Amino acid sequence: MDTDVTIGPNALPALAALLRQPAISRVFVLADTHTATLCYPRLRPHLPENHHLIEIEAGEEFKTLRTCDSTVWCQLTEQRADRYAVLVNLGGGVVTDLGGFCAAIYKRGLRFMQVPTTLLAQVDAAVGGKTGIDFQGFKNQLGVFQTPAGVFIEPRFLETLDVRQLKSGYAEVIKHNLVADADAFHEQRRTGIVVDDWTPTIAHAVALKQRIVAQDPYETGPRKLLNFGHTVGHALESYLLTQPGREILHGEAVAAGLICESWLSVQRGLLSEAELDKIETFVFSVFDKVSFVLMEMDIIAEYATQDKKNAGGTINCTLLQGIGNGVFDQAVTVGDISAALRYYHRL
Ligand code: NAD
């Protein structure tokens, strides 16, 4: 399941070289309305002349079966894409997740390549072979593990990304370090988010994720570490997606989840109060607090029962046994999640 990841100015030329293989019948590019305008012009010179661009609406609310059906699979079929076609996914985590999923299902599997254009997708979503879509309001409810034929990361795509989106990706960088690299977390606290060259941050995050994924590609063990912050994060994100005007970005939900799940780690005696304080102070130096009212907490906590890490009715959460050391499969209850949300609400 190991995939070659090329990072830096050589990424798009490396992709172009791969796309010139004679065994490829046609190149399809999947972009959303924003990446089609802002990123596709930079990619276009690296594509064969006869490629076909498929454009979908931008946003998590379009990471659905309807988009796969009415746009992606429909256009692949109309354009008579055969099994030797490749799909190049140009966009953030929505495009890389949905595009990977569409490619995996179409004619039992097209090759696909990830060209992530948000920080979140560059440090996390495009790496590791998880693809999927949301279903019936639940995050990533349908999906498959499918290895991309390559991941090509050009940090200059981030030049057009707004600060809110950059911060959203930064939440996953914090998460990676909290579960696996204490030194990197403390370095992050020292330097803060102001970074003029993202390349070293991306390279570190990708290497860390690849190391964990290599041990456990199908998430039966240590890969669950990467879900730290996501039990509460996904529950919050899923709930707020149902509340028009209150939707939050994936990383913003994860940032709240990092605090809630660190607090749960303290309750289990795994993390010290001083460590929790360091995490909270740093997270709040980057992210605003997510607002919800007390009445909503039990409803949000209930969403955690649909989390994919759960087994046999138990909510399995990743917690921290000290900064830089995640522990997975920690059983928590809906009541624990509500209590963690209550704690966060009081901060
Ligand atoms: P996104 O794909 O919605 O992108 C965010 C916004 O930025 C969109 O409006 C997009 O059009 C725009 N955009 C993308 N690139 C741009 C650029 N270079 N300049 C300007 N605008 C640009 O969201 P995201 O935050 O990238 O990804 C979130 C998704 O990733 C979630 O669905 C989450 O579940 C998924 N995810 C998947 C994994 C995985 O392992 N597969 C891991 C983490 C997150």
mmCIF file of C-alpha atoms and ligand atoms in Angstrom:
data_model
loop_
_atom_site.group_PDB
_atom_site.id
_atom_site.type_symbol
_atom_site.label_atom_id
_atom_site.label_comp_id
_atom_site.label_asym_id
_atom_site.label_seq_id
_atom_site.Cartn_x
_atom_site.Cartn_y
_atom_site.Cartn_z
ATOM 1 C CA MET A 1 0.000 0.000 0.000
ATOM 2 C CA ASP A 2 3.082 2.220 0.049
ATOM 3 C CA THR A 3 2.774 5.044 -2.476
ATOM 4 C CA ASP A 4 5.479 7.271 -3.884
ATOM 5 C CA VAL A 5 5.016 10.819 -2.700
ATOM 6 C CA THR A 6 6.840 13.592 -4.555
ATOM 7 C CA ILE A 7 6.985 16.947 -2.774
ATOM 8 C CA GLY A 8 8.232 20.259 -4.158
ATOM 9 C CA PRO A 9 8.858 21.903 -7.534
ATOM 10 C CA ASN A 10 9.553 18.547 -9.149
ATOM 11 C CA ALA A 11 6.110 17.171 -8.288
ATOM 12 C CA LEU A 12 4.192 18.266 -11.406
ATOM 13 C CA PRO A 13 6.988 17.328 -13.853
ATOM 14 C CA ALA A 14 7.142 13.908 -12.143
ATOM 15 C CA LEU A 15 3.390 13.527 -12.624
ATOM 16 C CA ALA A 16 3.736 14.537 -16.290
ATOM 17 C CA ALA A 17 6.384 11.847 -16.817
ATOM 18 C CA LEU A 18 4.083 9.196 -15.354
ATOM 19 C CA LEU A 19 1.148 10.335 -17.497
ATOM 20 C CA ARG A 20 3.218 9.890 -20.664
ATOM 21 C CA GLN A 21 3.217 6.092 -20.232
ATOM 22 C CA PRO A 22 1.806 4.465 -23.388
ATOM 23 C CA ALA A 23 -0.290 2.083 -21.277
ATOM 24 C CA ILE A 24 -2.557 4.987 -20.281
ATOM 25 C CA SER A 25 -5.538 5.311 -22.625
ATOM 26 C CA ARG A 26 -6.723 8.756 -21.460
ATOM 27 C CA VAL A 27 -6.206 11.180 -18.595
ATOM 28 C CA PHE A 28 -9.190 12.546 -16.663
ATOM 29 C CA VAL A 29 -8.773 15.360 -14.161
ATOM 30 C CA LEU A 30 -11.208 15.880 -11.291
ATOM 31 C CA ALA A 31 -11.349 19.393 -9.828
ATOM 32 C CA ASP A 32 -13.893 21.400 -7.885
ATOM 33 C CA THR A 33 -15.119 24.817 -8.988
ATOM 34 C CA HIS A 34 -12.317 26.572 -7.040
ATOM 35 C CA THR A 35 -9.411 24.321 -7.974
ATOM 36 C CA ALA A 36 -10.575 24.310 -11.605
ATOM 37 C CA THR A 37 -10.068 28.081 -11.638
ATOM 38 C CA LEU A 38 -7.105 28.494 -9.275
ATOM 39 C CA CYS A 39 -5.027 25.315 -9.640
ATOM 40 C CA TYR A 40 -5.848 23.726 -12.984
ATOM 41 C CA PRO A 41 -3.982 26.440 -15.005
ATOM 42 C CA ARG A 42 -0.773 25.491 -13.158
ATOM 43 C CA LEU A 43 -1.358 21.765 -13.780
ATOM 44 C CA ARG A 44 -2.537 22.034 -17.380
ATOM 45 C CA PRO A 45 0.914 22.355 -19.060
ATOM 46 C CA HIS A 46 1.821 19.000 -17.465
ATOM 47 C CA LEU A 47 -1.165 17.146 -18.930
ATOM 48 C CA PRO A 48 -1.596 15.473 -22.314
ATOM 49 C CA GLU A 49 -3.575 17.559 -24.831
ATOM 50 C CA ASN A 50 -6.583 15.233 -25.001
ATOM 51 C CA HIS A 51 -7.292 15.077 -21.251
ATOM 52 C CA HIS A 52 -10.830 15.650 -20.010
ATOM 53 C CA LEU A 53 -11.654 17.906 -17.036
ATOM 54 C CA ILE A 54 -14.502 16.871 -14.729
ATOM 55 C CA GLU A 55 -15.673 19.651 -12.462
ATOM 56 C CA ILE A 56 -17.716 19.242 -9.285
ATOM 57 C CA GLU A 57 -19.154 21.777 -6.838
ATOM 58 C CA ALA A 58 -16.778 22.779 -4.037
ATOM 59 C CA GLY A 59 -17.496 21.882 -0.421
ATOM 60 C CA GLU A 60 -18.056 19.033 2.009
ATOM 61 C CA GLU A 61 -21.805 19.088 1.288
ATOM 62 C CA PHE A 62 -20.990 17.788 -2.219
ATOM 63 C CA LYS A 63 -18.898 14.840 -0.987
ATOM 64 C CA THR A 64 -21.864 12.600 -1.713
ATOM 65 C CA LEU A 65 -23.061 9.680 -3.796
ATOM 66 C CA ARG A 66 -25.052 12.136 -5.904
ATOM 67 C CA THR A 67 -21.830 13.882 -7.038
ATOM 68 C CA CYS A 68 -20.207 10.529 -7.854
ATOM 69 C CA ASP A 69 -23.243 9.400 -9.801
ATOM 70 C CA SER A 70 -24.453 12.546 -11.569
ATOM 71 C CA THR A 71 -21.040 13.997 -12.415
ATOM 72 C CA VAL A 72 -17.999 11.748 -12.080
ATOM 73 C CA TRP A 73 -19.205 8.273 -13.095
ATOM 74 C CA CYS A 74 -21.606 9.836 -15.582
ATOM 75 C CA GLN A 75 -18.853 11.776 -17.398
ATOM 76 C CA LEU A 76 -16.402 8.852 -17.281
ATOM 77 C CA THR A 77 -19.079 6.723 -18.919
ATOM 78 C CA GLU A 78 -20.081 9.357 -21.506
ATOM 79 C CA GLN A 79 -16.416 9.855 -22.380
ATOM 80 C CA ARG A 80 -16.012 6.063 -22.683
ATOM 81 C CA ALA A 81 -13.228 5.858 -20.112
ATOM 82 C CA ASP A 82 -11.810 2.336 -20.145
ATOM 83 C CA ARG A 83 -9.828 0.558 -17.430
ATOM 84 C CA TYR A 84 -6.562 1.994 -18.764
ATOM 85 C CA ALA A 85 -7.683 5.566 -18.135
ATOM 86 C CA VAL A 86 -6.317 7.413 -15.095
ATOM 87 C CA LEU A 87 -8.007 9.960 -12.873
ATOM 88 C CA VAL A 88 -5.928 12.840 -11.512
ATOM 89 C CA ASN A 89 -7.593 14.340 -8.436
ATOM 90 C CA LEU A 90 -6.752 18.023 -8.167
ATOM 91 C CA GLY A 91 -8.080 19.568 -4.999
ATOM 92 C CA GLY A 92 -8.509 19.424 -1.276
ATOM 93 C CA GLY A 93 -9.545 16.428 0.804
ATOM 94 C CA VAL A 94 -13.057 16.425 -0.648
ATOM 95 C CA VAL A 95 -11.724 15.960 -4.195
ATOM 96 C CA THR A 96 -9.003 13.460 -3.219
ATOM 97 C CA ASP A 97 -11.429 11.402 -1.055
ATOM 98 C CA LEU A 98 -14.309 11.456 -3.547
ATOM 99 C CA GLY A 99 -12.090 11.096 -6.619
ATOM 100 C CA GLY A 100 -10.243 8.141 -5.105
ATOM 101 C CA PHE A 101 -13.565 6.511 -4.249
ATOM 102 C CA CYS A 102 -14.993 7.072 -7.744
ATOM 103 C CA ALA A 103 -11.831 5.662 -9.331
ATOM 104 C CA ALA A 104 -11.842 2.607 -7.059
ATOM 105 C CA ILE A 105 -15.421 1.722 -7.985
ATOM 106 C CA TYR A 106 -15.489 2.579 -11.700
ATOM 107 C CA LYS A 107 -15.050 -0.624 -13.752
ATOM 108 C CA ARG A 108 -13.676 -2.248 -10.567
ATOM 109 C CA GLY A 109 -10.812 0.169 -10.338
ATOM 110 C CA LEU A 110 -9.099 2.882 -12.350
ATOM 111 C CA ARG A 111 -5.627 4.049 -11.458
ATOM 112 C CA PHE A 112 -5.695 7.451 -9.818
ATOM 113 C CA MET A 113 -3.187 10.063 -8.776
ATOM 114 C CA GLN A 114 -3.545 12.609 -6.019
ATOM 115 C CA VAL A 115 -2.542 16.233 -6.544
ATOM 116 C CA PRO A 116 -3.586 17.791 -3.229
ATOM 117 C CA THR A 117 -4.030 21.550 -3.177
ATOM 118 C CA THR A 118 -4.966 22.326 0.444
ATOM 119 C CA LEU A 119 -2.630 21.983 3.400
ATOM 120 C CA LEU A 120 -5.040 19.467 4.892
ATOM 121 C CA ALA A 121 -4.920 17.257 1.831
ATOM 122 C CA GLN A 122 -1.138 17.657 1.434
ATOM 123 C CA VAL A 123 -0.340 16.619 5.022
ATOM 124 C CA ASP A 124 -3.097 14.075 5.480
ATOM 125 C CA ALA A 125 -6.048 13.301 3.197
ATOM 126 C CA ALA A 126 -4.156 12.505 -0.020
ATOM 127 C CA VAL A 127 -1.686 10.195 1.710
ATOM 128 C CA GLY A 128 -2.478 6.719 3.006
ATOM 129 C CA GLY A 129 -5.071 5.331 0.613
ATOM 130 C CA LYS A 130 -8.310 6.084 2.457
ATOM 131 C CA THR A 131 -11.041 7.207 0.080
ATOM 132 C CA GLY A 132 -14.704 7.848 0.685
ATOM 133 C CA ILE A 133 -17.810 9.970 0.757
ATOM 134 C CA ASP A 134 -20.341 11.095 3.337
ATOM 135 C CA PHE A 135 -23.698 9.314 3.467
ATOM 136 C CA GLN A 136 -26.961 10.115 5.267
ATOM 137 C CA GLY A 137 -25.211 12.887 7.151
ATOM 138 C CA PHE A 138 -22.388 10.709 8.487
ATOM 139 C CA LYS A 139 -18.796 11.516 7.590
ATOM 140 C CA ASN A 140 -16.970 9.070 5.306
ATOM 141 C CA GLN A 141 -19.682 6.461 5.824
ATOM 142 C CA LEU A 142 -18.988 4.849 2.422
ATOM 143 C CA GLY A 143 -15.436 4.263 1.319
ATOM 144 C CA VAL A 144 -12.650 1.902 0.391
ATOM 145 C CA PHE A 145 -8.948 1.623 0.974
ATOM 146 C CA GLN A 146 -7.336 2.126 -2.414
ATOM 147 C CA THR A 147 -3.730 3.027 -3.041
ATOM 148 C CA PRO A 148 -3.127 5.916 -5.439
ATOM 149 C CA ALA A 149 -0.599 5.386 -8.232
ATOM 150 C CA GLY A 150 1.253 8.414 -6.878
ATOM 151 C CA VAL A 151 0.884 11.541 -4.756
ATOM 152 C CA PHE A 152 2.291 14.781 -6.164
ATOM 153 C CA ILE A 153 2.527 17.665 -3.712
ATOM 154 C CA GLU A 154 3.256 21.147 -5.031
ATOM 155 C CA PRO A 155 3.312 23.489 -1.993
ATOM 156 C CA ARG A 156 2.906 26.527 -4.282
ATOM 157 C CA PHE A 157 -0.767 25.583 -4.673
ATOM 158 C CA LEU A 158 -1.150 26.902 -1.108
ATOM 159 C CA GLU A 159 -0.484 30.467 -2.324
ATOM 160 C CA THR A 160 -4.181 30.914 -3.167
ATOM 161 C CA LEU A 161 -5.549 29.199 -0.061
ATOM 162 C CA ASP A 162 -7.085 31.466 2.582
ATOM 163 C CA VAL A 163 -5.820 31.538 6.155
ATOM 164 C CA ARG A 164 -8.871 29.764 7.543
ATOM 165 C CA GLN A 165 -8.253 26.801 5.231
ATOM 166 C CA LEU A 166 -4.519 26.791 6.018
ATOM 167 C CA LYS A 167 -5.342 26.632 9.721
ATOM 168 C CA SER A 168 -7.757 23.780 9.087
ATOM 169 C CA GLY A 169 -4.887 21.746 7.626
ATOM 170 C CA TYR A 170 -2.618 22.790 10.433
ATOM 171 C CA ALA A 171 -4.937 20.982 12.903
ATOM 172 C CA GLU A 172 -3.895 17.684 11.306
ATOM 173 C CA VAL A 173 -0.219 18.658 11.626
ATOM 174 C CA ILE A 174 -0.762 19.261 15.357
ATOM 175 C CA LYS A 175 -2.565 15.914 15.617
ATOM 176 C CA HIS A 176 0.209 13.980 13.862
ATOM 177 C CA ASN A 177 2.771 15.431 16.275
ATOM 178 C CA LEU A 178 0.646 14.895 19.387
ATOM 179 C CA VAL A 179 0.314 11.164 18.717
ATOM 180 C CA ALA A 180 3.830 10.454 17.440
ATOM 181 C CA ASP A 181 6.409 13.226 17.799
ATOM 182 C CA ALA A 182 6.642 15.241 21.013
ATOM 183 C CA ASP A 183 9.728 17.179 19.868
ATOM 184 C CA ALA A 184 7.946 18.323 16.720
ATOM 185 C CA PHE A 185 4.933 19.416 18.801
ATOM 186 C CA HIS A 186 7.119 21.517 21.105
ATOM 187 C CA GLU A 187 8.904 22.988 18.078
ATOM 188 C CA GLN A 188 5.499 23.880 16.631
ATOM 189 C CA ARG A 189 4.563 25.653 19.868
ATOM 190 C CA ARG A 190 7.812 27.586 19.668
ATOM 191 C CA THR A 191 7.501 28.726 16.047
ATOM 192 C CA GLY A 192 3.699 29.078 15.807
ATOM 193 C CA ILE A 193 1.806 28.816 12.543
ATOM 194 C CA VAL A 194 3.607 31.623 10.695
ATOM 195 C CA VAL A 195 5.469 29.653 8.060
ATOM 196 C CA ASP A 196 6.800 31.109 4.814
ATOM 197 C CA ASP A 197 7.901 27.774 3.384
ATOM 198 C CA TRP A 198 5.498 24.931 4.068
ATOM 199 C CA THR A 199 7.678 22.267 2.436
ATOM 200 C CA PRO A 200 9.478 20.997 5.588
ATOM 201 C CA THR A 201 6.201 20.883 7.561
ATOM 202 C CA ILE A 202 4.503 18.928 4.781
ATOM 203 C CA ALA A 203 7.463 16.573 4.331
ATOM 204 C CA HIS A 204 7.596 15.852 8.086
ATOM 205 C CA ALA A 205 3.848 15.247 8.332
ATOM 206 C CA VAL A 206 3.807 12.988 5.256
ATOM 207 C CA ALA A 207 6.771 10.937 6.522
ATOM 208 C CA LEU A 208 5.133 10.522 9.903
ATOM 209 C CA LYS A 209 1.822 9.456 8.381
ATOM 210 C CA GLN A 210 3.502 7.061 5.945
ATOM 211 C CA ARG A 211 5.449 5.461 8.807
ATOM 212 C CA ILE A 212 2.243 4.764 10.737
ATOM 213 C CA VAL A 213 0.276 3.625 7.670
ATOM 214 C CA ALA A 214 3.072 1.228 6.645
ATOM 215 C CA GLN A 215 2.656 -0.601 9.965
ATOM 216 C CA ASP A 216 -1.093 -0.957 9.544
ATOM 217 C CA PRO A 217 -2.497 -0.084 6.095
ATOM 218 C CA TYR A 218 -6.066 -1.226 6.826
ATOM 219 C CA GLU A 219 -6.420 0.392 10.235
ATOM 220 C CA THR A 220 -6.758 -2.625 12.469
ATOM 221 C CA GLY A 221 -4.152 -1.288 14.902
ATOM 222 C CA PRO A 222 -1.704 1.610 15.094
ATOM 223 C CA ARG A 223 -3.201 3.541 12.168
ATOM 224 C CA LYS A 224 -6.055 4.349 14.553
ATOM 225 C CA LEU A 225 -3.606 6.724 16.245
ATOM 226 C CA LEU A 226 -4.212 9.127 13.362
ATOM 227 C CA ASN A 227 -7.830 9.401 14.465
ATOM 228 C CA PHE A 228 -6.893 11.322 17.603
ATOM 229 C CA GLY A 229 -9.273 14.282 17.901
ATOM 230 C CA HIS A 230 -11.590 12.786 15.299
ATOM 231 C CA THR A 231 -14.125 10.932 17.489
ATOM 232 C CA VAL A 232 -15.361 14.232 18.889
ATOM 233 C CA GLY A 233 -14.228 16.143 15.772
ATOM 234 C CA HIS A 234 -16.309 14.090 13.333
ATOM 235 C CA ALA A 235 -19.313 14.165 15.676
ATOM 236 C CA LEU A 236 -19.123 17.977 15.882
ATOM 237 C CA GLU A 237 -18.540 18.369 12.146
ATOM 238 C CA SER A 238 -21.380 16.011 11.227
ATOM 239 C CA TYR A 239 -23.815 17.719 13.608
ATOM 240 C CA LEU A 240 -22.936 21.252 12.510
ATOM 241 C CA LEU A 241 -23.248 20.211 8.839
ATOM 242 C CA THR A 242 -26.963 19.701 9.590
ATOM 243 C CA GLN A 243 -27.251 23.260 10.954
ATOM 244 C CA PRO A 244 -27.384 25.717 8.039
ATOM 245 C CA GLY A 245 -24.991 28.614 8.537
ATOM 246 C CA ARG A 246 -23.074 26.889 11.346
ATOM 247 C CA GLU A 247 -20.949 24.500 9.259
ATOM 248 C CA ILE A 248 -17.306 24.410 10.341
ATOM 249 C CA LEU A 249 -14.195 23.204 8.536
ATOM 250 C CA HIS A 250 -12.885 19.700 9.156
ATOM 251 C CA GLY A 251 -9.722 20.946 10.884
ATOM 252 C CA GLU A 252 -11.686 23.356 13.077
ATOM 253 C CA ALA A 253 -13.753 20.428 14.334
ATOM 254 C CA VAL A 254 -10.599 18.341 14.816
ATOM 255 C CA ALA A 255 -8.970 21.171 16.800
ATOM 256 C CA ALA A 256 -11.913 21.096 19.234
ATOM 257 C CA GLY A 257 -11.634 17.297 19.262
ATOM 258 C CA LEU A 258 -7.939 17.481 20.184
ATOM 259 C CA ILE A 259 -8.841 19.409 23.336
ATOM 260 C CA CYS A 260 -11.817 17.201 24.254
ATOM 261 C CA GLU A 261 -9.861 13.980 23.767
ATOM 262 C CA SER A 262 -6.830 15.358 25.622
ATOM 263 C CA TRP A 263 -9.185 16.141 28.515
ATOM 264 C CA LEU A 264 -10.508 12.549 28.356
ATOM 265 C CA SER A 265 -6.865 11.385 28.485
ATOM 266 C CA VAL A 266 -6.402 13.357 31.718
ATOM 267 C CA GLN A 267 -9.555 11.753 33.185
ATOM 268 C CA ARG A 268 -8.015 8.311 32.493
ATOM 269 C CA GLY A 269 -4.771 9.307 34.230
ATOM 270 C CA LEU A 270 -2.862 9.053 30.947
ATOM 271 C CA LEU A 271 -1.980 12.728 30.467
ATOM 272 C CA SER A 272 -1.020 15.355 33.045
ATOM 273 C CA GLU A 273 -2.967 18.567 33.650
ATOM 274 C CA ALA A 274 0.192 20.489 32.668
ATOM 275 C CA GLU A 275 0.305 18.714 29.291
ATOM 276 C CA LEU A 276 -3.401 19.406 28.735
ATOM 277 C CA ASP A 277 -2.721 23.052 29.483
ATOM 278 C CA LYS A 278 0.074 23.179 26.862
ATOM 279 C CA ILE A 279 -2.195 21.587 24.253
ATOM 280 C CA GLU A 280 -5.125 23.906 25.007
ATOM 281 C CA THR A 281 -2.987 27.027 25.010
ATOM 282 C CA PHE A 282 -1.425 26.137 21.676
ATOM 283 C CA VAL A 283 -4.678 25.051 20.002
ATOM 284 C CA PHE A 284 -6.438 28.240 21.123
ATOM 285 C CA SER A 285 -3.504 30.327 19.880
ATOM 286 C CA VAL A 286 -4.420 29.115 16.375
ATOM 287 C CA PHE A 287 -8.163 28.324 16.469
ATOM 288 C CA ASP A 288 -11.259 30.120 17.729
ATOM 289 C CA LYS A 289 -13.522 28.214 20.024
ATOM 290 C CA VAL A 290 -16.326 26.286 18.294
ATOM 291 C CA SER A 291 -19.631 27.446 19.668
ATOM 292 C CA PHE A 292 -22.540 25.229 20.602
ATOM 293 C CA VAL A 293 -25.044 25.360 23.426
ATOM 294 C CA LEU A 294 -25.336 22.984 26.365
ATOM 295 C CA MET A 295 -28.600 21.591 25.007
ATOM 296 C CA GLU A 296 -26.789 20.296 21.900
ATOM 297 C CA MET A 297 -24.088 18.299 23.657
ATOM 298 C CA ASP A 298 -25.945 15.019 24.013
ATOM 299 C CA ILE A 299 -27.050 15.178 20.369
ATOM 300 C CA ILE A 300 -23.456 15.783 19.237
ATOM 301 C CA ALA A 301 -22.152 12.993 21.472
ATOM 302 C CA GLU A 302 -24.718 10.611 19.966
ATOM 303 C CA TYR A 303 -23.075 11.134 16.541
ATOM 304 C CA ALA A 304 -19.940 9.476 17.940
ATOM 305 C CA THR A 305 -21.813 6.158 18.054
ATOM 306 C CA GLN A 306 -21.553 6.065 14.225
ATOM 307 C CA ASP A 307 -17.752 6.429 14.250
ATOM 308 C CA LYS A 308 -15.933 3.860 12.115
ATOM 309 C CA LYS A 309 -13.492 2.986 14.913
ATOM 310 C CA ASN A 310 -16.313 1.569 17.027
ATOM 311 C CA ALA A 311 -16.806 -2.135 17.526
ATOM 312 C CA GLY A 312 -19.765 -4.010 18.991
ATOM 313 C CA GLY A 313 -21.440 -0.880 20.328
ATOM 314 C CA THR A 314 -18.286 0.409 22.057
ATOM 315 C CA ILE A 315 -16.983 3.845 21.065
ATOM 316 C CA ASN A 316 -13.259 3.393 20.497
ATOM 317 C CA CYS A 317 -11.220 6.525 20.855
ATOM 318 C CA THR A 318 -7.540 7.342 20.516
ATOM 319 C CA LEU A 319 -6.153 9.081 23.604
ATOM 320 C CA LEU A 320 -2.745 10.417 24.620
ATOM 321 C CA GLN A 321 -0.425 8.686 27.042
ATOM 322 C CA GLY A 322 1.708 11.776 27.282
ATOM 323 C CA ILE A 323 2.382 14.264 24.475
ATOM 324 C CA GLY A 324 3.825 12.467 21.434
ATOM 325 C CA ASN A 325 2.440 9.084 22.426
ATOM 326 C CA GLY A 326 -1.043 8.101 21.287
ATOM 327 C CA VAL A 327 -2.900 5.009 22.515
ATOM 328 C CA PHE A 328 -5.739 3.548 20.456
ATOM 329 C CA ASP A 329 -8.842 1.455 21.213
ATOM 330 C CA GLN A 330 -9.693 3.279 24.419
ATOM 331 C CA ALA A 331 -13.363 2.560 25.118
ATOM 332 C CA VAL A 332 -15.406 5.644 25.936
ATOM 333 C CA THR A 333 -19.138 6.158 26.443
ATOM 334 C CA VAL A 334 -21.548 8.687 24.989
ATOM 335 C CA GLY A 335 -21.577 10.161 28.521
ATOM 336 C CA ASP A 336 -17.761 10.600 28.410
ATOM 337 C CA ILE A 337 -18.047 12.458 25.094
ATOM 338 C CA SER A 338 -20.788 14.708 26.507
ATOM 339 C CA ALA A 339 -18.614 15.411 29.549
ATOM 340 C CA ALA A 340 -15.654 16.313 27.331
ATOM 341 C CA LEU A 341 -17.856 18.665 25.278
ATOM 342 C CA ARG A 342 -19.120 20.194 28.532
ATOM 343 C CA TYR A 343 -15.513 20.791 29.624
ATOM 344 C CA TYR A 344 -14.682 22.401 26.253
ATOM 345 C CA HIS A 345 -17.811 24.574 26.462
ATOM 346 C CA ARG A 346 -16.708 25.950 29.844
ATOM 347 C CA LEU A 347 -13.220 26.978 28.645
HETATM 348 P P1 NAD B 1 -11.913 20.849 0.691
HETATM 349 O O1 NAD B 1 -11.483 19.835 -0.265
HETATM 350 O O2 NAD B 1 -13.367 21.159 0.784
HETATM 351 O O3 NAD B 1 -11.117 22.200 0.373
HETATM 352 C C1 NAD B 1 -11.412 23.352 1.100
HETATM 353 C C2 NAD B 1 -11.762 24.532 0.175
HETATM 354 O O4 NAD B 1 -10.551 25.028 -0.403
HETATM 355 C C3 NAD B 1 -12.675 24.174 -0.983
HETATM 356 O O5 NAD B 1 -13.554 25.247 -1.189
HETATM 357 C C4 NAD B 1 -11.718 24.061 -2.159
HETATM 358 O O6 NAD B 1 -12.331 24.331 -3.385
HETATM 359 C C5 NAD B 1 -10.711 25.122 -1.820
HETATM 360 N N1 NAD B 1 -9.382 24.949 -2.373
HETATM 361 C C6 NAD B 1 -8.695 23.796 -2.553
HETATM 362 N N2 NAD B 1 -7.453 24.066 -2.958
HETATM 363 C C7 NAD B 1 -7.334 25.405 -3.059
HETATM 364 C C8 NAD B 1 -6.279 26.284 -3.399
HETATM 365 N N3 NAD B 1 -5.073 25.842 -3.697
HETATM 366 N N4 NAD B 1 -6.541 27.619 -3.404
HETATM 367 C C9 NAD B 1 -7.763 28.082 -3.057
HETATM 368 N N5 NAD B 1 -8.782 27.314 -2.702
HETATM 369 C C10 NAD B 1 -8.578 25.981 -2.694
HETATM 370 O O7 NAD B 1 -11.473 20.505 2.188
HETATM 371 P P2 NAD B 1 -10.090 20.023 2.853
HETATM 372 O O8 NAD B 1 -10.009 20.752 4.130
HETATM 373 O O9 NAD B 1 -8.968 20.055 1.930
HETATM 374 O O10 NAD B 1 -10.383 18.483 3.150
HETATM 375 C C11 NAD B 1 -11.384 18.083 4.060
HETATM 376 C C12 NAD B 1 -11.812 16.683 3.715
HETATM 377 O O11 NAD B 1 -10.689 15.795 3.840
HETATM 378 C C13 NAD B 1 -12.894 16.154 4.630
HETATM 379 O O12 NAD B 1 -13.924 15.617 3.830
HETATM 380 C C14 NAD B 1 -12.196 15.056 5.421
HETATM 381 O O13 NAD B 1 -13.075 14.024 5.790
HETATM 382 C C15 NAD B 1 -11.141 14.600 4.451
HETATM 383 N N6 NAD B 1 -9.988 13.923 5.083
HETATM 384 C C16 NAD B 1 -9.611 12.713 4.588
HETATM 385 C C17 NAD B 1 -8.522 12.047 5.131
HETATM 386 C C18 NAD B 1 -8.088 10.727 4.550
HETATM 387 O O14 NAD B 1 -7.200 10.081 5.130
HETATM 388 N N7 NAD B 1 -8.645 10.301 3.441
HETATM 389 C C19 NAD B 1 -7.801 12.625 6.174
HETATM 390 C C20 NAD B 1 -8.194 13.872 6.656
HETATM 391 C C21 NAD B 1 -9.297 14.519 6.098
#
